[in-house]
PDB file of C-alpha atoms in Angstrom:
ATOM      1  CA  GLN E   1     192.237 136.567 103.652  1.00 82.00           C
ATOM      2  CA  PRO E   2     192.088 139.460 101.188  1.00 82.00           C
ATOM      3  CA  LEU E   3     192.307 142.957 102.638  1.00 79.00           C
ATOM      4  CA  ALA E   4     189.068 144.893 103.032  1.00 77.00           C
ATOM      5  CA  PRO E   5     188.895 147.855 100.586  1.00 78.00           C
ATOM      6  CA  GLY E   6     189.201 150.263 103.556  1.00 77.00           C
ATOM      7  CA  GLU E   7     192.684 148.847 104.241  1.00 77.00           C
ATOM      8  CA  TRP E   8     194.038 149.270 100.691  1.00 73.00           C
ATOM      9  CA  ASN E   9     195.463 152.817 101.162  1.00 75.00           C
ATOM     10  CA  ALA E  10     195.789 153.097  97.368  1.00 76.00           C
ATOM     11  CA  ALA E  11     194.051 151.762  94.285  1.00 78.00           C
ATOM     12  CA  GLU E  12     194.549 148.330  92.757  1.00 85.00           C
ATOM     13  CA  VAL E  13     195.782 146.163  95.601  1.00 91.00           C
ATOM     14  CA  ARG E  14     197.565 142.987  94.532  1.00 93.00           C
ATOM     15  CA  TYR E  15     199.177 140.181  96.481  1.00 94.00           C
ATOM     16  CA  ARG E  16     202.779 139.039  96.112  1.00 96.00           C
ATOM     17  CA  VAL E  17     202.704 135.333  96.937  1.00 97.00           C
ATOM     18  CA  GLN E  18     206.041 133.578  97.487  1.00 96.00           C
ATOM     19  CA  TRP E  19     206.795 129.937  98.275  1.00 95.00           C
ATOM     20  CA  ARG E  20     209.737 127.549  98.593  1.00 94.00           C
ATOM     21  CA  ALA E  21     210.186 123.973  99.764  1.00 92.00           C
ATOM     22  CA  GLN E  22     210.703 124.007 103.531  1.00 89.00           C
ATOM     23  CA  GLU E  23     213.350 121.274 103.450  1.00 82.00           C
ATOM     24  CA  LEU E  24     215.574 123.532 101.365  1.00 65.00           C
ATOM     25  CA  GLY E  25     215.068 126.425 103.783  1.00 63.00           C
ATOM     26  CA  VAL E  26     217.480 128.708 101.959  1.00 71.00           C
ATOM     27  CA  GLY E  27     216.504 128.033  98.354  1.00 79.00           C
ATOM     28  CA  ARG E  28     215.147 130.463  95.819  1.00 88.00           C
ATOM     29  CA  TRP E  29     211.660 131.813  96.440  1.00 93.00           C
ATOM     30  CA  HIS E  30     209.117 131.271  93.655  1.00 95.00           C
ATOM     31  CA  GLU E  31     206.777 134.196  93.196  1.00 95.00           C
ATOM     32  CA  GLU E  32     203.474 135.179  91.623  1.00 96.00           C
ATOM     33  CA  THR E  33     201.556 138.450  91.920  1.00 96.00           C
ATOM     34  CA  VAL E  34     197.771 138.053  91.828  1.00 95.00           C
ATOM     35  CA  GLY E  35     194.639 140.115  92.329  1.00 92.00           C
ATOM     36  CA  GLY E  36     193.250 137.737  94.945  1.00 90.00           C
ATOM     37  CA  PRO E  37     192.951 134.138  96.030  1.00 90.00           C
ATOM     38  CA  PRO E  38     193.328 131.381  95.140  1.00 92.00           C
ATOM     39  CA  VAL E  39     196.859 130.795  93.899  1.00 93.00           C
ATOM     40  CA  VAL E  40     197.294 127.310  92.452  1.00 93.00           C
ATOM     41  CA  VAL E  41     200.825 125.921  92.195  1.00 92.00           C
ATOM     42  CA  GLY E  42     201.443 122.752  90.195  1.00 91.00           C
ATOM     43  CA  GLY E  43     204.312 120.349  89.789  1.00 90.00           C
ATOM     44  CA  THR E  44     204.922 119.850  93.501  1.00 90.00           C
ATOM     45  CA  PRO E  45     205.478 116.522  95.273  1.00 91.00           C
ATOM     46  CA  THR E  46     202.547 115.122  97.260  1.00 92.00           C
ATOM     47  CA  PHE E  47     201.986 116.574 100.735  1.00 93.00           C
ATOM     48  CA  SER E  48     205.313 118.342 101.146  1.00 91.00           C
ATOM     49  CA  PRO E  49     205.874 121.333 103.466  1.00 92.00           C
ATOM     50  CA  TYR E  50     206.411 124.745 101.906  1.00 94.00           C
ATOM     51  CA  GLU E  51     207.328 128.087 103.416  1.00 94.00           C
ATOM     52  CA  ILE E  52     204.808 130.680 102.224  1.00 96.00           C
ATOM     53  CA  ARG E  53     204.594 134.434 102.562  1.00 96.00           C
ATOM     54  CA  VAL E  54     202.002 136.860 101.179  1.00 96.00           C
ATOM     55  CA  GLN E  55     202.532 140.611 100.919  1.00 95.00           C
ATOM     56  CA  ALA E  56     200.053 143.272  99.831  1.00 93.00           C
ATOM     57  CA  VAL E  57     201.293 145.518  97.005  1.00 93.00           C
ATOM     58  CA  ASN E  58     199.636 148.573  95.427  1.00 90.00           C
ATOM     59  CA  ASP E  59     200.570 151.704  93.481  1.00 86.00           C
ATOM     60  CA  ALA E  60     201.937 153.291  96.685  1.00 86.00           C
ATOM     61  CA  GLY E  61     204.379 150.420  97.293  1.00 89.00           C
ATOM     62  CA  LYS E  62     204.639 147.191  99.286  1.00 92.00           C
ATOM     63  CA  GLY E  63     202.951 146.434 102.577  1.00 89.00           C
ATOM     64  CA  PRO E  64     204.823 145.294 105.697  1.00 91.00           C
ATOM     65  CA  GLU E  65     207.306 142.424 105.376  1.00 92.00           C
ATOM     66  CA  PRO E  66     205.181 139.270 105.763  1.00 94.00           C
ATOM     67  CA  LEU E  67     205.634 136.487 108.279  1.00 95.00           C
ATOM     68  CA  ILE E  68     206.522 133.061 106.926  1.00 95.00           C
ATOM     69  CA  ILE E  69     203.932 130.340 107.439  1.00 96.00           C
ATOM     70  CA  VAL E  70     204.156 126.642 106.598  1.00 95.00           C
ATOM     71  CA  GLY E  71     201.623 125.085 104.254  1.00 94.00           C
ATOM     72  CA  TYR E  72     201.493 121.763 102.431  1.00 93.00           C
ATOM     73  CA  SER E  73     201.105 120.746  98.826  1.00 94.00           C
ATOM     74  CA  GLY E  74     198.093 118.596  97.933  1.00 93.00           C
ATOM     75  CA  GLU E  75     197.187 115.364  99.682  1.00 93.00           C
ATOM     76  CA  ASP E  76     196.672 112.024  97.970  1.00 93.00           C
ATOM     77  CA  LEU E  77     195.347 108.591  98.832  1.00 91.00           C
ATOM     78  CA  PRO E  78     197.473 106.910 101.516  1.00 91.00           C
ATOM     79  CA  LEU E  79     200.020 104.243 100.663  1.00 92.00           C
ATOM     80  CA  VAL E  80     199.357 102.498 104.006  1.00 91.00           C
ATOM     81  CA  TYR E  81     196.159 101.199 105.518  1.00 89.00           C
ATOM     82  CA  PRO E  82     195.191 100.120 109.035  1.00 91.00           C
ATOM     83  CA  GLU E  83     196.520  96.789 110.279  1.00 92.00           C
ATOM     84  CA  ASN E  84     195.923  94.852 113.471  1.00 94.00           C
ATOM     85  CA  VAL E  85     192.353  96.120 113.659  1.00 92.00           C
ATOM     86  CA  GLY E  86     190.606  95.171 116.883  1.00 94.00           C
ATOM     87  CA  VAL E  87     187.155  95.871 118.254  1.00 94.00           C
ATOM     88  CA  GLU E  88     186.218  95.835 121.941  1.00 95.00           C
ATOM     89  CA  ILE E  89     182.538  95.998 122.905  1.00 96.00           C
ATOM     90  CA  LEU E  90     182.169  98.422 125.810  1.00 97.00           C
ATOM     91  CA  ASN E  91     178.382  98.330 126.234  1.00 97.00           C
ATOM     92  CA  SER E  92     175.216  98.070 124.132  1.00 96.00           C
ATOM     93  CA  THR E  93     175.910 101.388 122.367  1.00 96.00           C
ATOM     94  CA  SER E  94     179.708 101.780 122.379  1.00 95.00           C
ATOM     95  CA  VAL E  95     182.726 100.007 120.989  1.00 94.00           C
ATOM     96  CA  ARG E  96     186.447 100.775 121.017  1.00 94.00           C
ATOM     97  CA  VAL E  97     188.267 100.295 117.716  1.00 91.00           C
ATOM     98  CA  ARG E  98     192.072 100.123 117.635  1.00 92.00           C
ATOM     99  CA  TRP E  99     194.508  99.789 114.771  1.00 91.00           C
ATOM    100  CA  SER E 100     198.128 100.380 113.860  1.00 91.00           C
ATOM    101  CA  LEU E 101     199.648 101.927 110.774  1.00 89.00           C
ATOM    102  CA  PRO E 102     202.677 100.330 109.147  1.00 90.00           C
ATOM    103  CA  GLY E 103     205.419 102.383 107.551  1.00 87.00           C
ATOM    104  CA  PRO E 104     206.613 105.946 108.023  1.00 90.00           C
ATOM    105  CA  PRO E 105     204.124 108.836 108.472  1.00 85.00           C
ATOM    106  CA  ARG E 106     205.022 110.245 105.022  1.00 86.00           C
ATOM    107  CA  ASP E 107     203.244 107.203 103.525  1.00 92.00           C
ATOM    108  CA  LEU E 108     199.945 108.677 104.760  1.00 91.00           C
ATOM    109  CA  ARG E 109     200.424 111.396 102.107  1.00 93.00           C
ATOM    110  CA  GLY E 110     198.272 113.836 104.063  1.00 93.00           C
ATOM    111  CA  HIS E 111     196.687 114.539 107.433  1.00 90.00           C
ATOM    112  CA  LEU E 112     195.146 111.477 109.068  1.00 87.00           C
ATOM    113  CA  ARG E 113     191.598 112.506 109.927  1.00 84.00           C
ATOM    114  CA  GLY E 114     190.233 109.031 110.528  1.00 81.00           C
ATOM    115  CA  PHE E 115     189.004 105.914 108.855  1.00 78.00           C
ATOM    116  CA  ARG E 116     185.494 104.952 107.885  1.00 77.00           C
ATOM    117  CA  VAL E 117     184.320 102.041 110.016  1.00 71.00           C
TER     118      VAL E 117
END
């Protein structure tokens, strides 16, 4: 979230956004300084974890050293689909649907939020 103007402490606040692939862990940080969100990064593999840190910067200097958070590059359509789909009728208004997913979780290429039935 951008800082409220009352928290700027000097004119022209900017944000130093840094990111690196989490699997590398010690690699070089990529960096971009922007006036506000969003920051769009291209050329990344699908749904890969990245370490991210954002630091406020203004004419008076840099803000506190930021914490590192983990975010993910963009999702895509899954490479796997439900198999072994089964339906159990529980009563006149409820059913239980079960399925399994073949392959490794990385083949989901995103967060599994559900399937349309």
